[in-house]
Coordinates of C-alpha atoms and ligand atoms in Angstrom, one line a residue:
M280 CA -102.8 24.0 -45.3
C281 CA -99.2 23.0 -45.3
G282 CA -98.2 20.3 -47.7
I283 CA -96.0 17.5 -45.8
V284 CA -94.0 14.9 -47.5
G285 CA -91.8 12.3 -46.2
Y286 CA -89.9 9.0 -47.2
A287 CA -87.5 6.5 -45.8
G288 CA -86.0 3.8 -48.7
K289 CA -83.1 3.1 -50.6
N290 CA -83.2 5.8 -53.3
P291 CA -82.5 9.3 -53.0
A292 CA -84.6 10.8 -51.0
L293 CA -84.4 14.2 -52.4
L294 CA -86.2 13.5 -55.6
V295 CA -89.2 12.0 -53.7
L296 CA -89.4 14.7 -51.6
L297 CA -89.2 17.0 -54.6
Q298 CA -91.6 15.3 -56.4
G299 CA -94.0 15.0 -53.7
L300 CA -93.6 18.7 -53.2
E301 CA -94.6 19.8 -56.5
R302 CA -97.7 17.7 -56.3
L303 CA -98.8 18.9 -53.3
E304 CA -97.8 22.8 -54.3
Y305 CA -101.7 23.3 -54.3
R306 CA -101.5 23.2 -50.1
G307 CA -99.7 26.3 -50.0
Y308 CA -96.4 27.9 -51.8
D309 CA -95.4 31.0 -49.9
S310 CA -91.8 29.0 -49.3
A311 CA -90.3 25.0 -49.6
G312 CA -88.3 23.1 -47.8
V313 CA -86.4 19.6 -47.0
A314 CA -84.2 18.0 -44.5
L315 CA -82.2 15.4 -45.1
I316 CA -79.6 13.2 -43.4
E317 CA -77.0 13.1 -45.4
N318 CA -73.4 11.6 -44.0
G319 CA -75.1 11.5 -40.1
T320 CA -75.8 15.3 -40.3
L321 CA -78.8 17.1 -41.0
F322 CA -78.8 18.8 -44.2
I323 CA -81.2 21.2 -44.6
E324 CA -82.2 23.8 -47.7
K325 CA -85.6 26.2 -47.5
K326 CA -86.4 28.6 -50.2
V327 CA -88.7 31.3 -50.2
G328 CA -91.1 31.6 -53.4
K329 CA -92.6 28.1 -55.3
I330 CA -91.2 24.9 -55.5
R331 CA -89.4 25.7 -58.1
E332 CA -87.0 27.9 -56.0
L333 CA -86.2 25.2 -53.9
I334 CA -85.7 22.6 -56.7
R335 CA -83.2 25.5 -58.6
S336 CA -81.2 26.0 -55.5
V337 CA -80.6 22.1 -54.8
W338 CA -79.9 21.1 -58.6
G339 CA -77.1 19.2 -59.1
K340 CA -76.6 18.6 -55.6
E341 CA -75.5 15.1 -55.2
L342 CA -77.6 14.0 -52.6
K343 CA -77.0 10.4 -51.2
A344 CA -79.2 10.6 -48.2
T345 CA -82.3 8.1 -48.7
V346 CA -84.5 9.3 -45.4
G347 CA -85.4 12.9 -45.6
I348 CA -88.8 15.6 -45.1
G349 CA -90.3 18.4 -47.2
H350 CA -92.8 21.1 -46.9
T351 CA -94.4 23.7 -48.6
R352 CA -95.5 26.4 -46.7
W353 CA -99.0 28.2 -46.6
A354 CA -98.0 31.2 -43.2
T355 CA -100.1 31.1 -40.3
H356 CA -97.4 32.6 -37.6
G357 CA -94.7 34.4 -39.0
E358 CA -94.3 36.3 -41.7
V359 CA -92.8 34.4 -45.4
C360 CA -89.2 34.1 -45.0
E361 CA -86.2 31.4 -44.9
L362 CA -86.0 32.0 -41.5
N363 CA -90.1 31.0 -41.0
A364 CA -89.6 28.3 -44.0
H365 CA -89.6 24.9 -42.6
P366 CA -88.4 22.4 -41.8
H367 CA -87.1 23.8 -38.1
T368 CA -84.8 22.3 -36.2
D369 CA -83.6 22.2 -32.3
N370 CA -80.6 24.3 -31.4
R371 CA -77.8 21.3 -31.5
G372 CA -78.9 20.8 -35.2
E373 CA -79.9 17.3 -34.2
F374 CA -83.9 16.9 -35.1
A375 CA -85.9 18.6 -37.8
V376 CA -89.8 19.0 -38.1
V377 CA -92.0 19.7 -40.8
H378 CA -95.5 20.8 -39.3
N379 CA -99.4 21.6 -40.9
G380 CA -101.5 23.2 -38.3
I381 CA -101.7 25.4 -35.6
I382 CA -99.8 24.8 -32.0
E383 CA -102.4 27.6 -30.4
N384 CA -100.1 27.0 -27.1
Y385 CA -96.9 28.1 -28.5
R386 CA -96.3 31.1 -27.0
E387 CA -96.2 29.4 -23.7
L388 CA -94.1 26.7 -24.7
K389 CA -91.6 29.5 -26.3
E390 CA -91.6 31.0 -22.7
E391 CA -91.3 28.1 -21.1
L392 CA -88.5 26.7 -23.6
Q393 CA -86.6 30.0 -22.9
R394 CA -86.4 29.8 -19.0
L395 CA -84.2 26.5 -20.2
D396 CA -82.5 28.5 -22.4
V397 CA -83.3 27.5 -25.6
E398 CA -82.8 29.9 -28.2
Y399 CA -86.1 30.9 -30.1
R400 CA -85.2 31.6 -33.6
S401 CA -88.2 32.2 -35.8
Q402 CA -91.5 33.5 -35.4
T403 CA -93.2 29.8 -35.9
D404 CA -95.0 27.5 -33.7
T405 CA -93.5 24.8 -35.6
E406 CA -89.9 25.6 -33.8
A407 CA -91.5 24.6 -30.4
I408 CA -91.7 20.9 -31.5
A409 CA -88.0 20.8 -32.8
H410 CA -86.9 22.1 -29.2
L411 CA -89.8 20.0 -27.2
I412 CA -88.6 16.6 -28.8
A413 CA -85.2 17.5 -28.5
L414 CA -85.7 18.3 -24.6
N415 CA -87.3 14.9 -24.3
Y416 CA -85.3 12.6 -26.0
Q417 CA -83.5 10.0 -24.0
G418 CA -82.4 7.2 -26.8
D419 CA -86.0 7.0 -28.3
L420 CA -87.0 9.0 -31.1
L421 CA -90.7 7.8 -30.9
E422 CA -90.1 8.0 -27.4
A423 CA -89.5 11.6 -27.3
V424 CA -92.4 12.2 -29.8
L425 CA -94.9 10.7 -27.6
K426 CA -93.7 12.5 -24.5
G427 CA -93.7 16.2 -26.6
I428 CA -97.3 15.9 -28.5
K429 CA -98.5 15.6 -24.5
K430 CA -97.4 19.2 -24.4
L431 CA -99.0 20.7 -27.9
K432 CA -102.4 22.0 -27.9
G433 CA -103.9 22.5 -31.4
A434 CA -104.7 20.8 -34.4
Y435 CA -101.8 19.3 -36.2
A436 CA -99.8 17.0 -38.5
F437 CA -96.1 16.9 -38.0
A438 CA -93.2 14.8 -39.0
V439 CA -89.3 14.3 -37.3
I440 CA -86.2 13.3 -38.2
S441 CA -83.4 12.7 -36.3
V442 CA -79.2 12.5 -36.8
K443 CA -79.8 10.2 -33.7
E444 CA -81.9 7.8 -35.5
P445 CA -81.0 8.2 -38.8
N446 CA -83.0 5.6 -40.6
K447 CA -86.4 6.4 -40.1
I448 CA -89.4 9.2 -39.8
V449 CA -91.6 9.6 -36.7
A450 CA -95.1 11.8 -37.6
V451 CA -97.8 12.4 -35.3
R452 CA -101.5 13.0 -36.5
Y453 CA -103.3 15.4 -34.7
G454 CA -106.4 17.3 -36.5
S455 CA -104.7 17.9 -40.0
P456 CA -104.5 14.9 -42.3
L457 CA -101.9 12.7 -42.7
V458 CA -101.6 9.5 -45.1
V459 CA -98.5 6.4 -45.0
G460 CA -97.8 5.1 -48.2
I461 CA -96.1 1.7 -48.5
G462 CA -93.9 0.5 -50.7
R463 CA -91.4 -2.3 -51.4
G464 CA -88.3 -1.4 -49.0
E465 CA -89.5 2.3 -49.4
N466 CA -92.4 4.1 -47.8
F467 CA -93.7 7.3 -47.3
I468 CA -96.1 9.6 -45.5
A469 CA -97.7 12.5 -46.8
S470 CA -100.4 15.2 -46.0
D471 CA -102.5 14.4 -49.2
I472 CA -102.6 11.3 -51.6
P473 CA -101.7 13.2 -54.9
A474 CA -97.7 13.3 -52.9
L475 CA -97.9 9.3 -53.0
L476 CA -99.0 8.5 -56.4
P477 CA -96.0 8.4 -58.6
F478 CA -94.7 5.9 -56.0
T479 CA -97.4 3.9 -54.5
R480 CA -101.5 3.5 -54.5
K481 CA -101.6 1.4 -51.2
V482 CA -102.0 4.1 -48.5
I483 CA -102.6 3.5 -44.4
P484 CA -105.0 7.1 -43.4
L485 CA -104.0 7.9 -39.8
D486 CA -106.3 9.0 -37.6
D487 CA -106.5 12.0 -35.1
G488 CA -103.7 11.0 -32.4
E489 CA -101.9 8.5 -34.1
V490 CA -97.9 8.3 -34.5
V491 CA -95.8 6.5 -37.0
D492 CA -92.8 5.1 -36.8
L493 CA -91.9 4.8 -40.4
R494 CA -88.7 3.0 -41.9
P495 CA -88.2 1.4 -45.3
D496 CA -88.4 -1.9 -44.1
G497 CA -91.9 -1.3 -42.2
V498 CA -94.2 0.9 -40.6
H499 CA -95.6 0.5 -37.3
I500 CA -98.4 2.9 -36.1
Y501 CA -99.3 3.6 -32.2
D502 CA -102.2 5.1 -30.4
S503 CA -100.8 8.5 -28.5
E504 CA -100.1 6.7 -25.5
G505 CA -97.2 4.3 -27.6
N506 CA -99.7 0.9 -28.2
L507 CA -99.0 -0.7 -31.1
L508 CA -102.4 -0.7 -33.5
V509 CA -102.9 -3.3 -36.7
K510 CA -104.4 -0.8 -39.6
E511 CA -105.1 -2.4 -43.1
A512 CA -103.8 -0.3 -46.4
I513 CA -106.3 1.0 -48.6
D514 CA -106.1 1.0 -52.4
V515 CA -106.5 4.5 -54.0
P516 CA -108.7 4.3 -56.8
W517 CA -106.8 7.1 -58.5
D518 CA -103.7 7.0 -60.6
A519 CA -100.5 9.3 -61.0
I520 CA -101.7 10.4 -64.4
S521 CA -105.0 11.9 -62.9
A522 CA -103.3 14.2 -61.0
E523 CA -101.1 16.0 -64.3
K524 CA -102.1 18.6 -66.3
G525 CA -102.6 16.6 -69.4
G526 CA -101.3 19.2 -71.8
F527 CA -103.8 22.1 -70.4
K528 CA -102.6 25.0 -69.7
H529 CA -103.7 24.8 -65.7
F530 CA -105.0 22.5 -63.5
M531 CA -108.5 24.4 -63.6
L532 CA -109.0 24.0 -67.4
K533 CA -108.2 20.4 -67.2
E534 CA -110.8 19.7 -64.3
I535 CA -113.8 21.9 -65.9
F536 CA -113.2 20.1 -68.9
E537 CA -112.8 16.7 -67.4
Q538 CA -116.6 17.4 -66.0
P539 CA -118.0 15.0 -68.7
R540 CA -116.5 12.2 -67.4
T541 CA -116.3 12.8 -63.6
L542 CA -120.3 13.3 -64.0
G543 CA -120.9 10.3 -65.7
D544 CA -118.7 7.9 -63.1
T545 CA -120.2 9.9 -60.1
I546 CA -124.2 9.3 -61.5
R547 CA -123.4 5.9 -62.8
G548 CA -121.9 5.1 -59.2
Y549 CA -125.1 5.9 -57.4
I550 CA -127.5 3.7 -60.3
S551 CA -125.0 1.1 -59.6
R552 CA -126.2 0.9 -55.9
D553 CA -129.3 2.1 -56.5
Y554 CA -129.2 5.6 -54.6
H555 CA -128.5 2.9 -51.6
I556 CA -128.2 4.5 -47.8
P557 CA -129.0 2.6 -45.2
F558 CA -131.7 4.8 -43.5
S559 CA -134.2 7.5 -45.1
L560 CA -133.5 11.3 -45.3
R561 CA -137.4 11.1 -43.7
D562 CA -136.4 9.6 -40.9
F563 CA -135.4 12.5 -39.8
R564 CA -137.1 15.9 -39.0
R565 CA -135.0 17.9 -40.1
V566 CA -131.8 18.1 -42.6
I567 CA -128.6 20.0 -41.7
V568 CA -126.0 20.6 -44.8
V569 CA -123.1 22.4 -43.4
A570 CA -120.0 23.0 -46.0
C571 CA -117.3 25.8 -46.7
G572 CA -116.7 27.5 -49.6
T573 CA -118.1 26.0 -52.6
S574 CA -119.3 22.8 -51.0
Y575 CA -121.8 25.1 -48.9
H576 CA -122.8 26.3 -52.6
A577 CA -124.0 22.8 -53.7
G578 CA -125.4 22.2 -50.4
L579 CA -127.5 24.9 -51.2
V580 CA -128.4 23.8 -54.3
G581 CA -128.9 20.7 -53.0
K582 CA -131.9 22.1 -50.5
Y583 CA -133.9 22.8 -53.2
W584 CA -133.7 19.4 -54.4
I585 CA -134.3 17.3 -50.7
E586 CA -137.1 19.3 -49.9
K587 CA -139.0 19.1 -53.2
Y588 CA -138.5 15.1 -53.5
A589 CA -137.6 13.8 -50.0
R590 CA -140.0 16.9 -48.5
V591 CA -137.8 17.0 -45.5
P592 CA -136.6 21.2 -44.0
V593 CA -133.3 21.5 -45.1
D594 CA -130.6 24.3 -43.0
V595 CA -127.5 25.0 -45.2
V596 CA -124.8 26.4 -42.8
Y597 CA -121.4 27.2 -42.9
A598 CA -119.4 25.0 -40.8
S599 CA -117.8 28.0 -39.4
E600 CA -120.9 29.5 -38.0
L601 CA -122.4 26.0 -37.0
R602 CA -119.5 24.8 -34.6
Y603 CA -120.1 27.6 -31.8
S604 CA -123.8 28.2 -32.4
D605 CA -126.7 27.7 -29.6
A606 CA -128.6 25.4 -32.8
P607 CA -130.4 22.5 -31.0
I608 CA -129.2 19.7 -32.6
G609 CA -129.8 16.3 -31.4
E610 CA -130.7 12.6 -32.7
K611 CA -133.7 13.5 -34.6
D612 CA -131.0 15.5 -37.2
I613 CA -129.0 14.1 -39.9
I614 CA -125.7 16.4 -40.9
I615 CA -124.8 16.1 -45.1
A616 CA -121.6 17.3 -44.5
I617 CA -119.8 18.1 -47.7
S618 CA -116.3 18.4 -48.6
Q619 CA -114.2 17.7 -51.5
S620 CA -111.1 17.3 -49.2
G621 CA -112.8 15.8 -46.3
E622 CA -110.5 17.5 -44.1
T623 CA -111.6 20.7 -44.0
A624 CA -111.2 21.9 -40.2
D625 CA -114.3 23.7 -40.0
T626 CA -116.3 21.0 -42.0
R627 CA -115.1 18.5 -40.1
F628 CA -115.3 20.0 -36.6
S629 CA -118.9 21.3 -37.0
A630 CA -120.3 18.0 -37.9
L631 CA -118.7 15.9 -35.4
S632 CA -119.9 18.6 -33.0
A633 CA -123.0 17.9 -34.1
K634 CA -122.6 14.2 -33.7
D635 CA -122.0 14.0 -30.2
K636 CA -125.1 15.9 -29.9
G637 CA -126.7 12.4 -31.3
A638 CA -127.0 13.3 -34.9
T639 CA -126.9 11.4 -37.9
L640 CA -123.6 12.3 -40.1
L641 CA -123.8 11.6 -43.7
S642 CA -120.5 13.0 -45.5
I643 CA -120.4 13.7 -49.3
V644 CA -116.7 13.7 -49.6
N645 CA -114.1 13.1 -52.6
V646 CA -111.5 11.6 -50.7
I647 CA -112.0 8.2 -49.8
G648 CA -110.4 7.8 -46.2
S649 CA -109.8 11.2 -45.5
A650 CA -110.7 12.2 -41.9
L651 CA -114.6 13.1 -42.3
D652 CA -115.0 10.0 -44.2
R653 CA -114.2 7.8 -41.3
E654 CA -115.4 9.9 -39.0
S655 CA -118.8 9.5 -40.9
D656 CA -121.5 7.2 -39.9
Y657 CA -122.1 6.9 -43.8
S658 CA -120.5 8.2 -46.7
L659 CA -121.2 8.9 -50.3
Y660 CA -118.7 10.1 -52.8
T661 CA -118.0 11.7 -55.5
H662 CA -115.8 10.1 -58.5
A663 CA -114.4 13.4 -59.6
G664 CA -110.2 12.1 -58.9
P665 CA -108.1 14.1 -57.9
E666 CA -108.5 17.7 -57.8
I667 CA -105.6 20.0 -57.7
G668 CA -106.5 23.7 -58.8
V669 CA -107.4 25.1 -56.0
A670 CA -110.6 26.6 -57.7
A671 CA -112.9 23.8 -56.8
T672 CA -114.9 23.1 -60.5
K673 CA -115.3 19.3 -60.9
T674 CA -116.3 18.5 -57.9
F675 CA -118.9 21.3 -57.7
T676 CA -121.1 19.3 -60.1
A677 CA -120.4 16.1 -59.0
Q678 CA -121.4 17.0 -55.4
L679 CA -123.8 18.3 -57.2
A680 CA -124.8 14.9 -59.4
V681 CA -124.7 13.1 -55.5
L682 CA -127.3 15.5 -54.2
Y683 CA -129.5 14.8 -57.0
S684 CA -129.4 11.3 -57.0
L685 CA -129.6 11.4 -53.5
A686 CA -132.6 13.7 -53.8
I687 CA -134.5 11.9 -56.6
S688 CA -134.5 8.5 -54.6
Y689 CA -137.5 9.9 -53.4
S690 CA -139.5 10.3 -56.0
E691 CA -142.3 8.0 -57.9
D692 CA -140.5 9.1 -60.8
K693 CA -137.2 8.2 -60.0
E694 CA -136.6 6.2 -63.8
R695 CA -137.3 9.1 -65.5
L696 CA -136.0 11.5 -63.8
T697 CA -132.6 9.2 -64.0
E698 CA -133.1 8.8 -67.4
N699 CA -132.6 12.9 -67.9
L700 CA -129.7 12.4 -65.5
L701 CA -128.2 10.5 -67.3
K702 CA -127.9 13.4 -70.1
I703 CA -126.6 15.3 -68.4
P704 CA -122.9 14.7 -68.7
G705 CA -123.7 15.0 -72.8
L706 CA -125.2 18.4 -72.2
V707 CA -122.3 19.7 -70.6
E708 CA -119.9 18.7 -73.2
E709 CA -122.3 20.9 -75.3
V710 CA -121.5 23.8 -73.6
L711 CA -117.6 23.2 -73.3
S712 CA -117.5 23.2 -77.0
I713 CA -118.3 27.0 -77.1
A714 CA -115.3 27.5 -74.6
D715 CA -114.1 30.0 -76.8
R716 CA -116.8 31.9 -77.8
I717 CA -117.3 32.2 -73.3
R718 CA -113.6 33.5 -73.8
E719 CA -114.2 35.5 -76.0
I720 CA -117.2 37.7 -74.1
A721 CA -114.8 37.0 -71.1
L722 CA -112.2 39.4 -72.2
K723 CA -114.5 42.1 -72.6
Y724 CA -114.9 42.3 -69.0
A725 CA -111.1 41.7 -67.9
G726 CA -111.2 45.0 -67.1
Y727 CA -113.8 45.6 -64.3
K728 CA -113.2 46.1 -60.9
N729 CA -116.4 45.1 -59.8
M730 CA -118.9 42.9 -60.5
L731 CA -122.2 41.5 -59.6
Y732 CA -124.0 37.7 -60.0
L733 CA -127.6 37.9 -59.9
G734 CA -130.3 34.3 -59.6
R735 CA -133.1 33.2 -57.9
H736 CA -133.8 29.5 -56.9
L737 CA -131.4 27.3 -58.6
S738 CA -130.0 29.5 -59.8
Y739 CA -128.8 31.9 -57.2
P740 CA -126.2 29.4 -55.9
V741 CA -124.8 29.7 -59.0
A742 CA -124.5 33.4 -59.0
L743 CA -122.7 32.7 -55.4
E744 CA -120.1 30.3 -56.9
G745 CA -120.1 32.4 -59.9
A746 CA -118.7 35.2 -57.5
L747 CA -116.8 33.3 -55.3
K748 CA -115.1 31.7 -58.8
L749 CA -114.3 35.1 -60.0
K750 CA -112.5 36.6 -56.9
E751 CA -111.0 34.3 -55.7
I752 CA -108.9 33.7 -59.0
S753 CA -108.6 37.2 -60.6
Y754 CA -108.7 39.1 -57.5
I755 CA -112.5 41.3 -59.0
H756 CA -114.4 42.1 -56.4
A757 CA -117.6 40.4 -57.3
E758 CA -120.8 39.4 -55.4
G759 CA -124.0 36.7 -55.5
Y760 CA -127.2 37.6 -54.9
P761 CA -130.5 36.3 -54.9
A762 CA -131.9 38.5 -57.6
G763 CA -135.0 39.6 -55.9
E764 CA -133.0 40.8 -53.2
M765 CA -131.0 43.3 -55.4
K766 CA -133.9 45.9 -54.8
H767 CA -133.4 46.0 -50.7
G768 CA -130.1 47.3 -51.1
P769 CA -127.3 46.1 -53.6
I770 CA -128.9 47.9 -56.8
A771 CA -127.2 51.1 -55.7
L772 CA -124.0 49.6 -56.7
I773 CA -125.7 49.2 -60.3
D774 CA -123.6 51.6 -62.9
E775 CA -121.7 51.4 -66.2
K776 CA -118.9 50.5 -64.0
T777 CA -120.4 47.6 -62.6
P778 CA -121.7 44.7 -64.9
T779 CA -124.0 42.1 -64.1
F780 CA -123.9 38.3 -64.6
V781 CA -126.9 37.0 -64.8
I782 CA -127.8 33.3 -64.4
C783 CA -131.5 33.0 -66.4
P784 CA -132.6 29.3 -67.7
K785 CA -136.3 29.1 -68.7
D786 CA -138.2 28.3 -64.9
K787 CA -140.3 28.9 -62.4
V788 CA -138.7 32.3 -61.7
Y789 CA -137.4 33.3 -65.6
E790 CA -140.2 36.1 -66.1
K791 CA -138.8 37.7 -62.3
M792 CA -135.3 37.6 -63.9
L793 CA -136.2 39.2 -66.4
S794 CA -137.7 42.1 -64.9
N795 CA -134.5 42.5 -62.2
I796 CA -132.7 42.5 -65.6
E797 CA -134.7 45.0 -66.6
E798 CA -133.9 47.1 -63.3
V799 CA -130.1 46.8 -64.1
L800 CA -130.4 47.9 -67.7
A801 CA -132.4 51.2 -66.3
R802 CA -129.3 52.0 -64.5
K803 CA -126.9 51.4 -67.3
G804 CA -125.5 47.9 -65.9
K805 CA -124.1 46.1 -68.5
V806 CA -125.6 42.5 -68.7
I807 CA -123.6 39.1 -69.7
G808 CA -126.7 36.1 -69.4
V809 CA -126.9 32.5 -69.2
G810 CA -129.6 31.2 -70.7
F811 CA -131.2 28.8 -73.0
Q812 CA -130.2 28.6 -76.5
G813 CA -133.3 30.4 -78.7
D814 CA -134.0 32.4 -75.7
S815 CA -134.3 35.7 -78.1
E816 CA -135.9 37.5 -75.0
L817 CA -133.2 37.5 -73.1
R818 CA -130.6 37.9 -75.8
E819 CA -132.1 41.0 -76.6
L820 CA -131.8 41.9 -73.1
C821 CA -128.2 40.9 -72.4
N822 CA -125.2 42.8 -73.9
D823 CA -123.6 39.2 -74.3
L824 CA -125.4 36.1 -74.2
I825 CA -124.2 32.0 -73.1
D826 CA -126.3 29.9 -74.8
V827 CA -127.1 26.6 -73.3
P828 CA -129.1 23.8 -74.2
S829 CA -132.4 23.5 -72.4
V830 CA -132.9 21.1 -70.0
H831 CA -135.8 20.8 -67.2
E832 CA -135.2 23.3 -64.7
D833 CA -134.4 21.2 -62.2
L834 CA -131.1 20.4 -63.9
T835 CA -130.3 24.0 -64.6
P836 CA -127.2 24.7 -62.3
F837 CA -125.2 21.3 -63.6
L838 CA -125.4 23.3 -67.0
T839 CA -125.4 27.2 -65.8
S840 CA -122.2 26.6 -63.3
V841 CA -119.9 25.6 -66.3
P842 CA -120.1 29.0 -68.0
V843 CA -119.4 30.9 -65.0
Q844 CA -116.2 28.6 -64.2
L845 CA -115.1 29.3 -67.5
F846 CA -115.3 32.8 -67.5
A847 CA -113.4 33.5 -64.3
Y848 CA -110.6 31.3 -65.4
Y849 CA -110.9 33.0 -68.7
I850 CA -110.5 36.4 -67.4
A851 CA -107.7 35.2 -64.5
D852 CA -105.9 34.0 -67.1
Y853 CA -106.0 36.5 -69.7
L854 CA -105.0 38.5 -66.2
G855 CA -101.7 36.6 -66.3
L856 CA -102.6 35.2 -62.6
D857 CA -101.7 32.4 -61.1
V858 CA -105.1 30.3 -61.6
D859 CA -104.0 27.3 -59.7
Q860 CA -102.3 29.2 -56.9
P861 CA -104.3 32.2 -56.4
R862 CA -103.1 34.8 -53.9
N863 CA -103.2 33.7 -49.6
L864 CA -105.2 30.8 -50.6
A865 CA -104.6 26.7 -50.2
K866 CA -106.6 24.1 -51.3
T867 CA -107.5 22.3 -48.1
V868 CA -107.8 24.4 -45.2
T869 CA -106.9 22.4 -42.3
V870 CA -107.1 25.4 -39.6
E871 CA -110.0 27.3 -38.1
Ligands
M6R1142 O1 -112.5 20.5 -49.3 P1 -113.6 21.4 -49.0 O2 -114.7 21.2 -50.3 O3 -113.7 21.2 -47.5 O4 -113.4 22.6 -49.5 C1 -114.4 23.7 -48.9 C2 -113.5 25.3 -49.2 O5 -112.1 25.7 -48.9 C3 -113.8 25.3 -50.7 O6 -114.7 24.7 -51.6 C4 -113.0 26.8 -51.2 O7 -114.2 27.8 -51.2 C5 -112.3 26.9 -52.9 N1 -111.4 27.4 -53.0 C6 -113.5 27.5 -54.2 O8 -112.9 27.2 -55.1

């Protein structure tokens, strides 16, 4: 979950590292640091807080170093303090390491190192790596790393530099993301592609167990036994500007407003390839969707569509639950793993364990070349561009577009359904045009401590997504429920202090929803509704109504999810919270 960046080239490394770290801040932001080889010694600077604290402390230092590594931390082991911030070094100050992931056997290693008189200074698991490499060093950094990783257990990626071999970085991927960026007379490593975009779009994603020896004039990749590998670079279809705020106050707002374009790109991508996957979902007895967070909610929507059009039963399971379940899974099953990043540990490992049992693995990912993409039998891509805000928005609707396109490819009426789908980007544009009105409504509810989100059928996952958006960026407690479940417990929460957000388009469960709204009102609950334009009945019932254009009931999640995103955004912004980097969270969760 931490961000790693490294540079070996001909320019001052510090500037490249700081730029890279700023673009990786969404990965973790409790402390940051850099290590450079300056005049034959290690220069290390670390600061608690955001990258700007690090920038302030190194500003004006004229460092000439052209090789270095940087890190932005999301703490796993050890409190947030300068001592625990990366990079970590060995006792002689000759090796510096930045690391992402978890070394599960670090306690054991620490005791072993202490028996060898190593002074272990921090509370981190990372420090063990620096000492291990130093102890194994016999004149060859690559060899020392290859020997060192034999002792490590866990899922991780790390990069090391040493004064002993000042012209190179050695880095390893084992479970956490790492990509190599190829330049001219300069090369890069990073945990995520956006860090590389100002410098290069040519990347080599590393696979688990691979080790890279990176120098200004060349990149050599080895397997964990030290055998040289031949790997092709891929061209990333993103540009540096797509990972910038473009005049918006926050990435999240920019990404919400990008949805007409990202939806259009994703839908057109599927139409141009005529929904092609080289097998039919109908060849399987069951589809199992695995995902986490927002991607899981997209999967819940997809279940309704796939069951309706492909007529195959679909289970949607939290990835973290599937991995250790005893569910019978085999070759008659197809797993659809949904992940924006393609690096989420829970999603990857649960999908891979199902694949090991014989299931076919189809992934829906946004990051081409991500681990899940490469590990899958087949991948479908969301063309949403880089998503930097920690709260997923445009990738959610793009995932919906892929799932819907996939589902309707089984319909006899595919042409007409496609025509309707093509209208969605324009209709989302219309929803965005009432953003100011949504803001006005949102601000009325910014002072509440609890909220309920209710929906039925296709609107139920949208209710879950609305509640997730609100809690993760505004820290207001919010619960999403299928509206019909309310009377089985959650209704006890309703009073004048707990507003209810209802997702209520005119679909086959509309009348039922109206009854549920009445039940809330009868208990003095305030109701904010999302419904179709011109719905006077709903308007009458709701304290505040956000109306969206009316569409075929299948397509409602595309339109109703946008107001819940904006509602959460405006409350969090009004409360002065850090919308793009909410507390305790990281964009990509690469630990279990
Ligand atoms: O990269 P992924 O789609 O696998 O990420 C899954 C979740 O971690 C992610 O959706 C998370 O819940 C977001 N913060 C939601 O806004």
